[in-house]
PDB file of C-alpha atoms in Angstrom:
ATOM      1  CA  UNK J  25      14.437  -7.812 -19.757  1.00 49.00           C
ATOM      2  CA  UNK J  26      10.678  -7.405 -19.713  1.00 56.00           C
ATOM      3  CA  UNK J  27       9.327  -4.224 -21.226  1.00 64.00           C
ATOM      4  CA  UNK J  28       6.442  -2.367 -19.660  1.00 81.00           C
ATOM      5  CA  UNK J  29       3.541  -2.280 -22.065  1.00 93.00           C
ATOM      6  CA  UNK J  30       0.862   0.341 -21.490  1.00 97.00           C
ATOM      7  CA  UNK J  31      -1.721  -2.058 -22.881  1.00 96.00           C
ATOM      8  CA  UNK J  32      -3.010  -3.896 -19.807  1.00 97.00           C
ATOM      9  CA  UNK J  33      -0.974  -1.861 -17.323  1.00 98.00           C
ATOM     10  CA  UNK J  34      -2.548  -0.363 -14.200  1.00 98.00           C
ATOM     11  CA  UNK J  35      -2.026   3.403 -14.165  1.00 98.00           C
ATOM     12  CA  UNK J  36      -2.755   5.992 -11.513  1.00 98.00           C
ATOM     13  CA  UNK J  37      -2.936   9.607 -12.684  1.00 98.00           C
ATOM     14  CA  UNK J  38      -3.304  12.317 -10.051  1.00 98.00           C
ATOM     15  CA  UNK J  39      -5.128  15.581 -10.569  1.00 97.00           C
ATOM     16  CA  UNK J  40      -6.781  14.061 -13.601  1.00 97.00           C
ATOM     17  CA  UNK J  41     -10.367  15.176 -13.165  1.00 95.00           C
ATOM     18  CA  UNK J  42      -9.851  17.773 -15.849  1.00 92.00           C
ATOM     19  CA  UNK J  43      -7.207  19.563 -17.924  1.00 92.00           C
ATOM     20  CA  UNK J  44      -3.785  18.089 -18.572  1.00 94.00           C
ATOM     21  CA  UNK J  45      -4.225  15.168 -16.186  1.00 96.00           C
ATOM     22  CA  UNK J  46      -7.495  14.220 -17.803  1.00 96.00           C
ATOM     23  CA  UNK J  47      -5.821  14.246 -21.222  1.00 97.00           C
ATOM     24  CA  UNK J  48      -3.000  12.025 -19.931  1.00 98.00           C
ATOM     25  CA  UNK J  49      -5.483   9.610 -18.350  1.00 98.00           C
ATOM     26  CA  UNK J  50      -7.524   9.435 -21.553  1.00 98.00           C
ATOM     27  CA  UNK J  51      -4.428   8.871 -23.678  1.00 98.00           C
ATOM     28  CA  UNK J  52      -3.198   6.011 -21.485  1.00 98.00           C
ATOM     29  CA  UNK J  53      -6.668   4.497 -21.492  1.00 97.00           C
ATOM     30  CA  UNK J  54      -6.702   4.732 -25.276  1.00 97.00           C
ATOM     31  CA  UNK J  55      -3.455   2.751 -25.314  1.00 97.00           C
ATOM     32  CA  UNK J  56      -5.098   0.001 -23.277  1.00 97.00           C
ATOM     33  CA  UNK J  57      -4.215   0.871 -19.685  1.00 98.00           C
ATOM     34  CA  UNK J  58      -6.585   0.422 -16.768  1.00 98.00           C
ATOM     35  CA  UNK J  59      -6.565   4.002 -15.525  1.00 98.00           C
ATOM     36  CA  UNK J  60      -7.470   5.215 -12.067  1.00 98.00           C
ATOM     37  CA  UNK J  61      -8.075   8.950 -11.943  1.00 98.00           C
ATOM     38  CA  UNK J  62      -7.483  10.668  -8.627  1.00 97.00           C
ATOM     39  CA  UNK J  63      -8.628  14.169  -7.891  1.00 97.00           C
ATOM     40  CA  UNK J  64      -9.900  16.117  -4.913  1.00 96.00           C
ATOM     41  CA  UNK J  65     -12.624  17.572  -7.138  1.00 96.00           C
ATOM     42  CA  UNK J  66     -15.497  15.120  -6.632  1.00 96.00           C
ATOM     43  CA  UNK J  67     -17.656  16.907  -9.162  1.00 96.00           C
ATOM     44  CA  UNK J  68     -15.031  16.385 -11.855  1.00 96.00           C
ATOM     45  CA  UNK J  69     -14.761  12.733 -10.865  1.00 97.00           C
ATOM     46  CA  UNK J  70     -18.528  12.321 -11.166  1.00 95.00           C
ATOM     47  CA  UNK J  71     -18.332  13.436 -14.788  1.00 95.00           C
ATOM     48  CA  UNK J  72     -15.590  11.057 -15.916  1.00 96.00           C
ATOM     49  CA  UNK J  73     -16.382   9.023 -19.016  1.00 95.00           C
ATOM     50  CA  UNK J  74     -16.971   5.328 -18.599  1.00 91.00           C
ATOM     51  CA  UNK J  75     -13.774   3.330 -18.461  1.00 92.00           C
ATOM     52  CA  UNK J  76     -11.955   5.796 -16.247  1.00 96.00           C
ATOM     53  CA  UNK J  77     -12.189   4.884 -12.587  1.00 97.00           C
ATOM     54  CA  UNK J  78     -12.343   7.902 -10.302  1.00 97.00           C
ATOM     55  CA  UNK J  79     -11.142   8.022  -6.710  1.00 97.00           C
ATOM     56  CA  UNK J  80     -11.285  11.141  -4.527  1.00 97.00           C
ATOM     57  CA  UNK J  81      -7.886  12.012  -3.118  1.00 97.00           C
ATOM     58  CA  UNK J  82      -6.063  14.969  -1.633  1.00 97.00           C
ATOM     59  CA  UNK J  83      -2.486  14.288  -2.699  1.00 98.00           C
ATOM     60  CA  UNK J  84      -1.092  16.366   0.143  1.00 98.00           C
ATOM     61  CA  UNK J  85      -2.360  13.826   2.694  1.00 98.00           C
ATOM     62  CA  UNK J  86      -0.092  10.806   3.153  1.00 98.00           C
ATOM     63  CA  UNK J  87      -2.699   8.711   4.954  1.00 97.00           C
ATOM     64  CA  UNK J  88      -5.172   9.191   2.096  1.00 97.00           C
ATOM     65  CA  UNK J  89      -2.495   8.407  -0.488  1.00 98.00           C
ATOM     66  CA  UNK J  90      -1.585   5.155   1.255  1.00 98.00           C
ATOM     67  CA  UNK J  91      -5.237   4.126   1.478  1.00 98.00           C
ATOM     68  CA  UNK J  92      -5.851   4.820  -2.205  1.00 98.00           C
ATOM     69  CA  UNK J  93      -2.683   3.014  -3.316  1.00 98.00           C
ATOM     70  CA  UNK J  94      -3.652   0.035  -1.177  1.00 98.00           C
ATOM     71  CA  UNK J  95      -7.196   0.022  -2.553  1.00 97.00           C
ATOM     72  CA  UNK J  96      -5.955   0.061  -6.151  1.00 98.00           C
ATOM     73  CA  UNK J  97      -3.597  -2.836  -5.497  1.00 98.00           C
ATOM     74  CA  UNK J  98      -6.370  -4.745  -3.738  1.00 97.00           C
ATOM     75  CA  UNK J  99      -8.630  -4.245  -6.744  1.00 97.00           C
ATOM     76  CA  UNK J 100      -6.191  -4.532  -9.668  1.00 97.00           C
ATOM     77  CA  UNK J 101      -3.318  -6.494  -8.158  1.00 97.00           C
ATOM     78  CA  UNK J 102      -0.614  -3.881  -8.658  1.00 98.00           C
ATOM     79  CA  UNK J 103       0.200  -0.350  -9.825  1.00 98.00           C
ATOM     80  CA  UNK J 104       2.470  -0.224 -12.885  1.00 98.00           C
ATOM     81  CA  UNK J 105       2.379   3.477 -13.638  1.00 98.00           C
ATOM     82  CA  UNK J 106       2.124   6.576 -11.471  1.00 98.00           C
ATOM     83  CA  UNK J 107       1.730   9.943 -13.152  1.00 98.00           C
ATOM     84  CA  UNK J 108       2.224  12.721 -10.604  1.00 98.00           C
ATOM     85  CA  UNK J 109       0.250  15.410 -12.357  1.00 98.00           C
ATOM     86  CA  UNK J 110      -1.653  17.071  -9.502  1.00 97.00           C
ATOM     87  CA  UNK J 111      -0.494  20.570  -8.728  1.00 95.00           C
ATOM     88  CA  UNK J 112      -1.516  24.181  -8.678  1.00 92.00           C
ATOM     89  CA  UNK J 113       0.053  26.879 -10.832  1.00 90.00           C
ATOM     90  CA  UNK J 114       0.831  29.703  -8.446  1.00 91.00           C
ATOM     91  CA  UNK J 115       2.157  33.142  -9.306  1.00 90.00           C
ATOM     92  CA  UNK J 116       3.252  35.849  -6.897  1.00 93.00           C
ATOM     93  CA  UNK J 117       6.197  38.216  -7.307  1.00 93.00           C
ATOM     94  CA  UNK J 118       8.871  38.358  -4.611  1.00 95.00           C
ATOM     95  CA  UNK J 119       8.209  42.110  -4.310  1.00 94.00           C
ATOM     96  CA  UNK J 120       4.867  43.707  -5.100  1.00 93.00           C
ATOM     97  CA  UNK J 121       5.282  47.380  -4.308  1.00 91.00           C
ATOM     98  CA  UNK J 122       1.595  47.983  -5.024  1.00 90.00           C
ATOM     99  CA  UNK J 123       0.279  45.551  -2.411  1.00 89.00           C
ATOM    100  CA  UNK J 124      -1.010  47.525   0.598  1.00 90.00           C
ATOM    101  CA  UNK J 125      -1.123  44.364   2.738  1.00 90.00           C
ATOM    102  CA  UNK J 126       2.654  43.931   2.475  1.00 92.00           C
ATOM    103  CA  UNK J 127       5.101  44.279  -0.353  1.00 94.00           C
ATOM    104  CA  UNK J 128       6.898  40.959   0.075  1.00 95.00           C
ATOM    105  CA  UNK J 129       5.871  37.488  -1.118  1.00 96.00           C
ATOM    106  CA  UNK J 130       3.636  35.949   1.549  1.00 96.00           C
ATOM    107  CA  UNK J 131       5.445  33.106   3.310  1.00 97.00           C
ATOM    108  CA  UNK J 132       2.289  31.146   4.048  1.00 97.00           C
ATOM    109  CA  UNK J 133       1.352  31.124   0.374  1.00 97.00           C
ATOM    110  CA  UNK J 134       4.927  30.111  -0.502  1.00 98.00           C
ATOM    111  CA  UNK J 135       4.598  27.102   1.786  1.00 98.00           C
ATOM    112  CA  UNK J 136       1.151  26.287   0.409  1.00 98.00           C
ATOM    113  CA  UNK J 137       2.490  26.267  -3.151  1.00 98.00           C
ATOM    114  CA  UNK J 138       5.325  23.951  -2.130  1.00 98.00           C
ATOM    115  CA  UNK J 139       2.875  21.626  -0.401  1.00 98.00           C
ATOM    116  CA  UNK J 140       0.642  21.455  -3.472  1.00 98.00           C
ATOM    117  CA  UNK J 141       3.409  21.028  -6.042  1.00 98.00           C
ATOM    118  CA  UNK J 142       6.294  19.352  -4.207  1.00 98.00           C
ATOM    119  CA  UNK J 143       5.095  17.574  -1.059  1.00 98.00           C
ATOM    120  CA  UNK J 144       2.293  16.021  -3.118  1.00 98.00           C
ATOM    121  CA  UNK J 145       4.792  14.364  -5.466  1.00 98.00           C
ATOM    122  CA  UNK J 146       6.788  12.970  -2.555  1.00 98.00           C
ATOM    123  CA  UNK J 147       3.656  11.729  -0.814  1.00 98.00           C
ATOM    124  CA  UNK J 148       2.153   9.979  -3.839  1.00 98.00           C
ATOM    125  CA  UNK J 149       5.455   8.455  -4.872  1.00 98.00           C
ATOM    126  CA  UNK J 150       6.054   7.191  -1.349  1.00 98.00           C
ATOM    127  CA  UNK J 151       2.623   5.560  -1.210  1.00 98.00           C
ATOM    128  CA  UNK J 152       2.868   3.964  -4.659  1.00 98.00           C
ATOM    129  CA  UNK J 153       6.516   2.884  -4.541  1.00 98.00           C
ATOM    130  CA  UNK J 154       5.801   1.096  -1.268  1.00 97.00           C
ATOM    131  CA  UNK J 155       3.272  -0.984  -3.188  1.00 97.00           C
ATOM    132  CA  UNK J 156       5.596  -1.463  -6.184  1.00 97.00           C
ATOM    133  CA  UNK J 157       8.458  -2.637  -3.994  1.00 95.00           C
ATOM    134  CA  UNK J 158       6.271  -4.935  -1.930  1.00 94.00           C
ATOM    135  CA  UNK J 159       4.789  -6.506  -5.051  1.00 94.00           C
ATOM    136  CA  UNK J 160       8.120  -6.411  -6.932  1.00 94.00           C
ATOM    137  CA  UNK J 161       6.409  -4.435  -9.681  1.00 96.00           C
ATOM    138  CA  UNK J 162       8.843  -3.031 -12.223  1.00 95.00           C
ATOM    139  CA  UNK J 163       6.870   0.147 -12.666  1.00 98.00           C
ATOM    140  CA  UNK J 164       7.311   3.674 -13.931  1.00 98.00           C
ATOM    141  CA  UNK J 165       6.829   7.031 -12.253  1.00 98.00           C
ATOM    142  CA  UNK J 166       6.296  10.098 -14.400  1.00 98.00           C
ATOM    143  CA  UNK J 167       6.421  13.465 -12.690  1.00 98.00           C
ATOM    144  CA  UNK J 168       4.807  16.371 -14.469  1.00 98.00           C
ATOM    145  CA  UNK J 169       7.302  19.179 -14.095  1.00 98.00           C
ATOM    146  CA  UNK J 170       7.226  22.534 -15.841  1.00 96.00           C
ATOM    147  CA  UNK J 171       9.261  24.931 -17.914  1.00 95.00           C
ATOM    148  CA  UNK J 172       9.139  27.061 -14.749  1.00 95.00           C
ATOM    149  CA  UNK J 173      11.725  24.743 -13.207  1.00 97.00           C
ATOM    150  CA  UNK J 174      14.327  26.770 -15.107  1.00 96.00           C
ATOM    151  CA  UNK J 175      13.178  29.792 -13.077  1.00 95.00           C
ATOM    152  CA  UNK J 176      10.293  32.016 -14.045  1.00 92.00           C
ATOM    153  CA  UNK J 177       9.716  35.551 -12.863  1.00 91.00           C
ATOM    154  CA  UNK J 178       6.652  35.903 -10.702  1.00 92.00           C
ATOM    155  CA  UNK J 179       6.717  32.235  -9.735  1.00 94.00           C
ATOM    156  CA  UNK J 180       9.226  31.844  -6.885  1.00 97.00           C
ATOM    157  CA  UNK J 181       7.354  29.025  -5.164  1.00 97.00           C
ATOM    158  CA  UNK J 182       6.085  27.221  -8.235  1.00 96.00           C
ATOM    159  CA  UNK J 183       9.487  27.352  -9.950  1.00 97.00           C
ATOM    160  CA  UNK J 184      11.245  26.136  -6.807  1.00 98.00           C
ATOM    161  CA  UNK J 185       8.788  23.280  -6.424  1.00 98.00           C
ATOM    162  CA  UNK J 186       9.186  22.145 -10.029  1.00 98.00           C
ATOM    163  CA  UNK J 187      12.989  22.380  -9.883  1.00 98.00           C
ATOM    164  CA  UNK J 188      12.848  20.217  -6.772  1.00 98.00           C
ATOM    165  CA  UNK J 189      10.571  17.767  -8.580  1.00 98.00           C
ATOM    166  CA  UNK J 190      13.242  17.460 -11.290  1.00 98.00           C
ATOM    167  CA  UNK J 191      15.875  16.794  -8.634  1.00 98.00           C
ATOM    168  CA  UNK J 192      13.703  14.141  -6.979  1.00 98.00           C
ATOM    169  CA  UNK J 193      13.130  12.569 -10.386  1.00 98.00           C
ATOM    170  CA  UNK J 194      16.847  12.059 -10.918  1.00 98.00           C
ATOM    171  CA  UNK J 195      17.398  10.910  -7.343  1.00 98.00           C
ATOM    172  CA  UNK J 196      14.622   8.336  -7.558  1.00 98.00           C
ATOM    173  CA  UNK J 197      15.815   7.172 -10.967  1.00 98.00           C
ATOM    174  CA  UNK J 198      19.182   6.386  -9.377  1.00 97.00           C
ATOM    175  CA  UNK J 199      17.791   4.821  -6.198  1.00 96.00           C
ATOM    176  CA  UNK J 200      14.822   2.898  -7.555  1.00 96.00           C
ATOM    177  CA  UNK J 201      16.501   1.575 -10.679  1.00 95.00           C
ATOM    178  CA  UNK J 202      17.755  -1.251  -8.487  1.00 91.00           C
ATOM    179  CA  UNK J 203      14.141  -2.312  -8.052  1.00 93.00           C
ATOM    180  CA  UNK J 204      13.474  -2.110 -11.755  1.00 93.00           C
ATOM    181  CA  UNK J 205      11.433   1.040 -11.168  1.00 97.00           C
ATOM    182  CA  UNK J 206      12.081   3.910 -13.558  1.00 98.00           C
ATOM    183  CA  UNK J 207      11.398   7.575 -12.877  1.00 98.00           C
ATOM    184  CA  UNK J 208      11.166  10.353 -15.433  1.00 98.00           C
ATOM    185  CA  UNK J 209       9.695  13.816 -15.687  1.00 98.00           C
ATOM    186  CA  UNK J 210       7.871  15.549 -18.484  1.00 98.00           C
ATOM    187  CA  UNK J 211       8.214  19.325 -18.392  1.00 98.00           C
ATOM    188  CA  UNK J 212       5.538  21.076 -20.406  1.00 96.00           C
ATOM    189  CA  UNK J 213       6.044  24.597 -21.608  1.00 95.00           C
ATOM    190  CA  UNK J 214       2.980  26.714 -22.151  1.00 93.00           C
ATOM    191  CA  UNK J 215       0.029  24.497 -22.948  1.00 93.00           C
ATOM    192  CA  UNK J 216      -3.319  25.855 -23.998  1.00 91.00           C
ATOM    193  CA  UNK J 217      -5.225  24.481 -21.032  1.00 86.00           C
ATOM    194  CA  UNK J 218      -7.846  26.183 -18.927  1.00 82.00           C
ATOM    195  CA  UNK J 219      -5.422  26.587 -16.009  1.00 79.00           C
ATOM    196  CA  UNK J 220      -2.797  28.260 -18.208  1.00 84.00           C
ATOM    197  CA  UNK J 221      -5.354  30.682 -19.588  1.00 85.00           C
ATOM    198  CA  UNK J 222      -6.526  31.422 -16.047  1.00 84.00           C
ATOM    199  CA  UNK J 223      -2.983  32.055 -14.852  1.00 78.00           C
ATOM    200  CA  UNK J 224      -1.730  34.197 -17.744  1.00 82.00           C
ATOM    201  CA  UNK J 225      -3.216  37.149 -19.587  1.00 87.00           C
ATOM    202  CA  UNK J 226      -3.893  37.048 -23.333  1.00 91.00           C
ATOM    203  CA  UNK J 227      -1.082  39.522 -23.996  1.00 92.00           C
ATOM    204  CA  UNK J 228       1.439  37.348 -22.130  1.00 90.00           C
ATOM    205  CA  UNK J 229       0.264  34.258 -24.003  1.00 92.00           C
ATOM    206  CA  UNK J 230       0.697  36.116 -27.317  1.00 94.00           C
ATOM    207  CA  UNK J 231       4.212  37.096 -26.256  1.00 94.00           C
ATOM    208  CA  UNK J 232       5.001  33.477 -25.397  1.00 94.00           C
ATOM    209  CA  UNK J 233       3.696  32.270 -28.741  1.00 95.00           C
ATOM    210  CA  UNK J 234       5.837  34.754 -30.639  1.00 96.00           C
ATOM    211  CA  UNK J 235       8.958  33.665 -28.695  1.00 95.00           C
ATOM    212  CA  UNK J 236       8.354  29.965 -29.274  1.00 96.00           C
ATOM    213  CA  UNK J 237      10.132  28.641 -32.380  1.00 97.00           C
ATOM    214  CA  UNK J 238       6.960  26.756 -33.338  1.00 97.00           C
ATOM    215  CA  UNK J 239       4.907  29.971 -32.814  1.00 96.00           C
ATOM    216  CA  UNK J 240       2.105  28.360 -30.843  1.00 96.00           C
ATOM    217  CA  UNK J 241       1.113  26.939 -27.468  1.00 96.00           C
ATOM    218  CA  UNK J 242       1.255  23.192 -26.988  1.00 96.00           C
ATOM    219  CA  UNK J 243      -1.698  20.905 -26.595  1.00 96.00           C
ATOM    220  CA  UNK J 244      -2.561  18.610 -23.723  1.00 96.00           C
ATOM    221  CA  UNK J 245      -2.489  15.724 -26.186  1.00 97.00           C
ATOM    222  CA  UNK J 246       1.137  16.435 -27.029  1.00 98.00           C
ATOM    223  CA  UNK J 247       2.073  16.293 -23.352  1.00 98.00           C
ATOM    224  CA  UNK J 248       0.138  13.041 -22.981  1.00 98.00           C
ATOM    225  CA  UNK J 249       2.067  11.574 -25.919  1.00 98.00           C
ATOM    226  CA  UNK J 250       5.342  12.511 -24.217  1.00 98.00           C
ATOM    227  CA  UNK J 251       4.207  10.812 -21.014  1.00 98.00           C
ATOM    228  CA  UNK J 252       3.403   7.635 -22.925  1.00 98.00           C
ATOM    229  CA  UNK J 253       6.807   7.751 -24.641  1.00 97.00           C
ATOM    230  CA  UNK J 254       8.803   7.848 -21.417  1.00 98.00           C
ATOM    231  CA  UNK J 255       6.638   5.078 -19.996  1.00 98.00           C
ATOM    232  CA  UNK J 256       7.104   2.758 -22.956  1.00 96.00           C
ATOM    233  CA  UNK J 257      10.818   3.182 -23.542  1.00 96.00           C
ATOM    234  CA  UNK J 258      12.417   0.880 -21.015  1.00 96.00           C
ATOM    235  CA  UNK J 259      15.824   2.561 -21.131  1.00 97.00           C
ATOM    236  CA  UNK J 260      14.693   6.114 -20.402  1.00 97.00           C
ATOM    237  CA  UNK J 261      15.388   6.711 -16.725  1.00 98.00           C
ATOM    238  CA  UNK J 262      16.066   9.955 -14.894  1.00 98.00           C
ATOM    239  CA  UNK J 263      15.169  12.084 -17.883  1.00 98.00           C
ATOM    240  CA  UNK J 264      13.404  15.420 -17.766  1.00 98.00           C
ATOM    241  CA  UNK J 265      11.758  15.699 -21.156  1.00 98.00           C
ATOM    242  CA  UNK J 266      10.996  19.256 -22.247  1.00 97.00           C
ATOM    243  CA  UNK J 267       7.778  19.597 -24.229  1.00 98.00           C
ATOM    244  CA  UNK J 268       7.747  23.293 -25.040  1.00 97.00           C
ATOM    245  CA  UNK J 269       7.999  23.836 -28.776  1.00 97.00           C
ATOM    246  CA  UNK J 270      11.644  24.827 -28.400  1.00 97.00           C
ATOM    247  CA  UNK J 271      10.971  27.803 -26.137  1.00 95.00           C
ATOM    248  CA  UNK J 272      14.019  27.084 -23.981  1.00 93.00           C
ATOM    249  CA  UNK J 273      16.534  26.483 -26.765  1.00 92.00           C
TER     250      UNK J 273
ATOM    251  CA  UNK H  22      31.862 -21.738  -0.856  1.00 84.00           C
ATOM    252  CA  UNK H  23      29.839 -21.542  -4.035  1.00 91.00           C
ATOM    253  CA  UNK H  24      31.869 -19.745  -6.695  1.00 92.00           C
ATOM    254  CA  UNK H  25      28.897 -17.963  -8.245  1.00 94.00           C
ATOM    255  CA  UNK H  26      27.742 -16.576  -4.897  1.00 96.00           C
ATOM    256  CA  UNK H  27      31.294 -15.583  -4.012  1.00 95.00           C
ATOM    257  CA  UNK H  28      31.702 -13.780  -7.334  1.00 95.00           C
ATOM    258  CA  UNK H  29      28.468 -11.841  -6.768  1.00 96.00           C
ATOM    259  CA  UNK H  30      29.528 -10.719  -3.302  1.00 97.00           C
ATOM    260  CA  UNK H  31      32.988  -9.736  -4.506  1.00 96.00           C
ATOM    261  CA  UNK H  32      31.496  -7.757  -7.367  1.00 96.00           C
ATOM    262  CA  UNK H  33      28.685  -5.993  -5.458  1.00 96.00           C
ATOM    263  CA  UNK H  34      30.737  -5.080  -2.412  1.00 96.00           C
ATOM    264  CA  UNK H  35      34.074  -4.683  -4.245  1.00 95.00           C
ATOM    265  CA  UNK H  36      35.772  -7.300  -2.128  1.00 95.00           C
ATOM    266  CA  UNK H  37      38.851  -9.301  -3.000  1.00 92.00           C
ATOM    267  CA  UNK H  38      37.991 -12.885  -3.779  1.00 85.00           C
ATOM    268  CA  UNK H  39      39.969 -14.040  -0.765  1.00 89.00           C
ATOM    269  CA  UNK H  40      37.849 -11.889   1.562  1.00 92.00           C
ATOM    270  CA  UNK H  41      34.637 -13.759   0.704  1.00 95.00           C
ATOM    271  CA  UNK H  42      34.138 -16.751   2.953  1.00 95.00           C
ATOM    272  CA  UNK H  43      31.184 -18.852   4.188  1.00 95.00           C
ATOM    273  CA  UNK H  44      30.973 -16.951   7.485  1.00 96.00           C
ATOM    274  CA  UNK H  45      30.778 -13.476   5.904  1.00 96.00           C
ATOM    275  CA  UNK H  46      27.965 -11.302   7.298  1.00 96.00           C
ATOM    276  CA  UNK H  47      26.526  -7.848   6.585  1.00 96.00           C
ATOM    277  CA  UNK H  48      28.263  -6.402   9.638  1.00 95.00           C
ATOM    278  CA  UNK H  49      31.646  -7.482   8.240  1.00 94.00           C
ATOM    279  CA  UNK H  50      31.260  -5.414   5.055  1.00 95.00           C
ATOM    280  CA  UNK H  51      31.499  -1.640   5.256  1.00 92.00           C
ATOM    281  CA  UNK H  52      29.530  -0.894   2.110  1.00 92.00           C
ATOM    282  CA  UNK H  53      26.642  -3.290   2.750  1.00 95.00           C
ATOM    283  CA  UNK H  54      23.742  -0.847   3.169  1.00 94.00           C
ATOM    284  CA  UNK H  55      20.121  -0.588   2.009  1.00 91.00           C
ATOM    285  CA  UNK H  56      21.125   0.483  -1.504  1.00 91.00           C
ATOM    286  CA  UNK H  57      23.811  -2.136  -2.070  1.00 94.00           C
ATOM    287  CA  UNK H  58      21.411  -4.679  -0.597  1.00 95.00           C
ATOM    288  CA  UNK H  59      19.286  -4.166  -3.704  1.00 93.00           C
ATOM    289  CA  UNK H  60      22.356  -4.405  -5.942  1.00 93.00           C
ATOM    290  CA  UNK H  61      22.983  -7.763  -4.264  1.00 96.00           C
ATOM    291  CA  UNK H  62      19.383  -8.836  -4.835  1.00 95.00           C
ATOM    292  CA  UNK H  63      19.445  -7.820  -8.501  1.00 93.00           C
ATOM    293  CA  UNK H  64      22.708  -9.692  -9.040  1.00 95.00           C
ATOM    294  CA  UNK H  65      21.427 -12.829  -7.303  1.00 96.00           C
ATOM    295  CA  UNK H  66      18.180 -12.721  -9.273  1.00 95.00           C
ATOM    296  CA  UNK H  67      20.002 -12.279 -12.574  1.00 94.00           C
ATOM    297  CA  UNK H  68      22.655 -14.909 -11.894  1.00 95.00           C
ATOM    298  CA  UNK H  69      20.216 -17.594 -10.785  1.00 96.00           C
ATOM    299  CA  UNK H  70      17.215 -16.497 -12.876  1.00 95.00           C
ATOM    300  CA  UNK H  71      14.891 -16.204  -9.901  1.00 95.00           C
ATOM    301  CA  UNK H  72      12.700 -13.505  -8.388  1.00 92.00           C
ATOM    302  CA  UNK H  73      12.823 -12.920  -4.673  1.00 94.00           C
ATOM    303  CA  UNK H  74       9.917 -11.800  -2.504  1.00 92.00           C
ATOM    304  CA  UNK H  75      10.336  -9.006   0.005  1.00 92.00           C
ATOM    305  CA  UNK H  76      10.517 -11.535   2.820  1.00 93.00           C
ATOM    306  CA  UNK H  77      13.488 -13.210   1.147  1.00 95.00           C
ATOM    307  CA  UNK H  78      15.183  -9.921   0.285  1.00 95.00           C
ATOM    308  CA  UNK H  79      15.407  -8.804   3.895  1.00 94.00           C
ATOM    309  CA  UNK H  80      16.873 -12.187   4.868  1.00 95.00           C
ATOM    310  CA  UNK H  81      19.900 -11.828   2.600  1.00 96.00           C
ATOM    311  CA  UNK H  82      22.297 -10.553   5.247  1.00 96.00           C
ATOM    312  CA  UNK H  83      25.024 -13.183   5.207  1.00 96.00           C
ATOM    313  CA  UNK H  84      26.537 -15.793   2.923  1.00 96.00           C
ATOM    314  CA  UNK H  85      24.745 -18.489   4.918  1.00 96.00           C
ATOM    315  CA  UNK H  86      21.403 -16.724   4.465  1.00 96.00           C
ATOM    316  CA  UNK H  87      21.962 -16.265   0.729  1.00 97.00           C
ATOM    317  CA  UNK H  88      22.742 -19.955   0.351  1.00 96.00           C
ATOM    318  CA  UNK H  89      19.684 -20.876   2.427  1.00 96.00           C
ATOM    319  CA  UNK H  90      17.333 -18.725   0.362  1.00 97.00           C
ATOM    320  CA  UNK H  91      18.753 -20.051  -2.901  1.00 97.00           C
ATOM    321  CA  UNK H  92      18.271 -23.617  -1.709  1.00 95.00           C
ATOM    322  CA  UNK H  93      14.679 -22.849  -0.745  1.00 96.00           C
ATOM    323  CA  UNK H  94      14.192 -21.546  -4.267  1.00 95.00           C
ATOM    324  CA  UNK H  95      15.396 -24.867  -5.622  1.00 94.00           C
ATOM    325  CA  UNK H  96      18.660 -23.509  -6.977  1.00 93.00           C
ATOM    326  CA  UNK H  97      21.416 -26.075  -7.417  1.00 88.00           C
ATOM    327  CA  UNK H  98      24.585 -24.809  -5.793  1.00 85.00           C
ATOM    328  CA  UNK H  99      27.021 -27.491  -6.845  1.00 76.00           C
ATOM    329  CA  UNK H 100      30.136 -25.890  -8.338  1.00 65.00           C
TER     330      UNK H 100
END
């Protein structure tokens, strides 16, 4: 049984122009992968360090995803690794009694959050697995989930999307294993990234730190290490790996 | 009927050995769907140490087709 080595592998990381995705892309590159960074933020792509190839992509658009996957295969011959990192942390309570525009969670924004965090994973996986199957590539898909998948107050849509991502991970692990394609998820807890600090107040972050057995937030590098681990271990399939300092135990 | 091919079909589709015959086709087997098709492919690849292209995979819909593809791959099917 051949083992997927990151060194020399072709990896596609979505939403990797900055933050967690950028850290994952850099880590895989450091391990020897040819990394293609996709992001809809063209400015972020223009600032990528040399060695990381940037391609503009809106992961909610299937036609774009198929074009990008095809272009990567045309250029590099195959895609070995897909990291579905792109997403948007979205918080809105089910009831906000103080909102004069309407006290209930807006349905349009609920759908938008699902599109950004759930549809995007389906779309990218569909586009890349088509290439893997056609080329008989025994590749790996890593979905970036979240601790919110357990349910998190104030995050109806985001939590639902991430729970669904976990369910798709297991489903694809079962279905695609026949093709030699593995699928796993990495579920970060609270990581000290820019997007986390934007989404949560300092007092909430302090509260989270004090409730975490390790008494700190995680780092993007620690999540990237977890991603590399589930890629390299050829018998990990269908796993959702929590990376949260023990917050959920 | 090649014994190795017959054993694969019996195993993948949970058939009795006596139910596998040279004329067997996909339509004759209730559980022969898109998922078990890949189980069949994996078993054929492992048993004969070959790798099949997509074009070959979609052709594997009967015993005759399996034998034909294996022959094209240069596999010796003498029992």
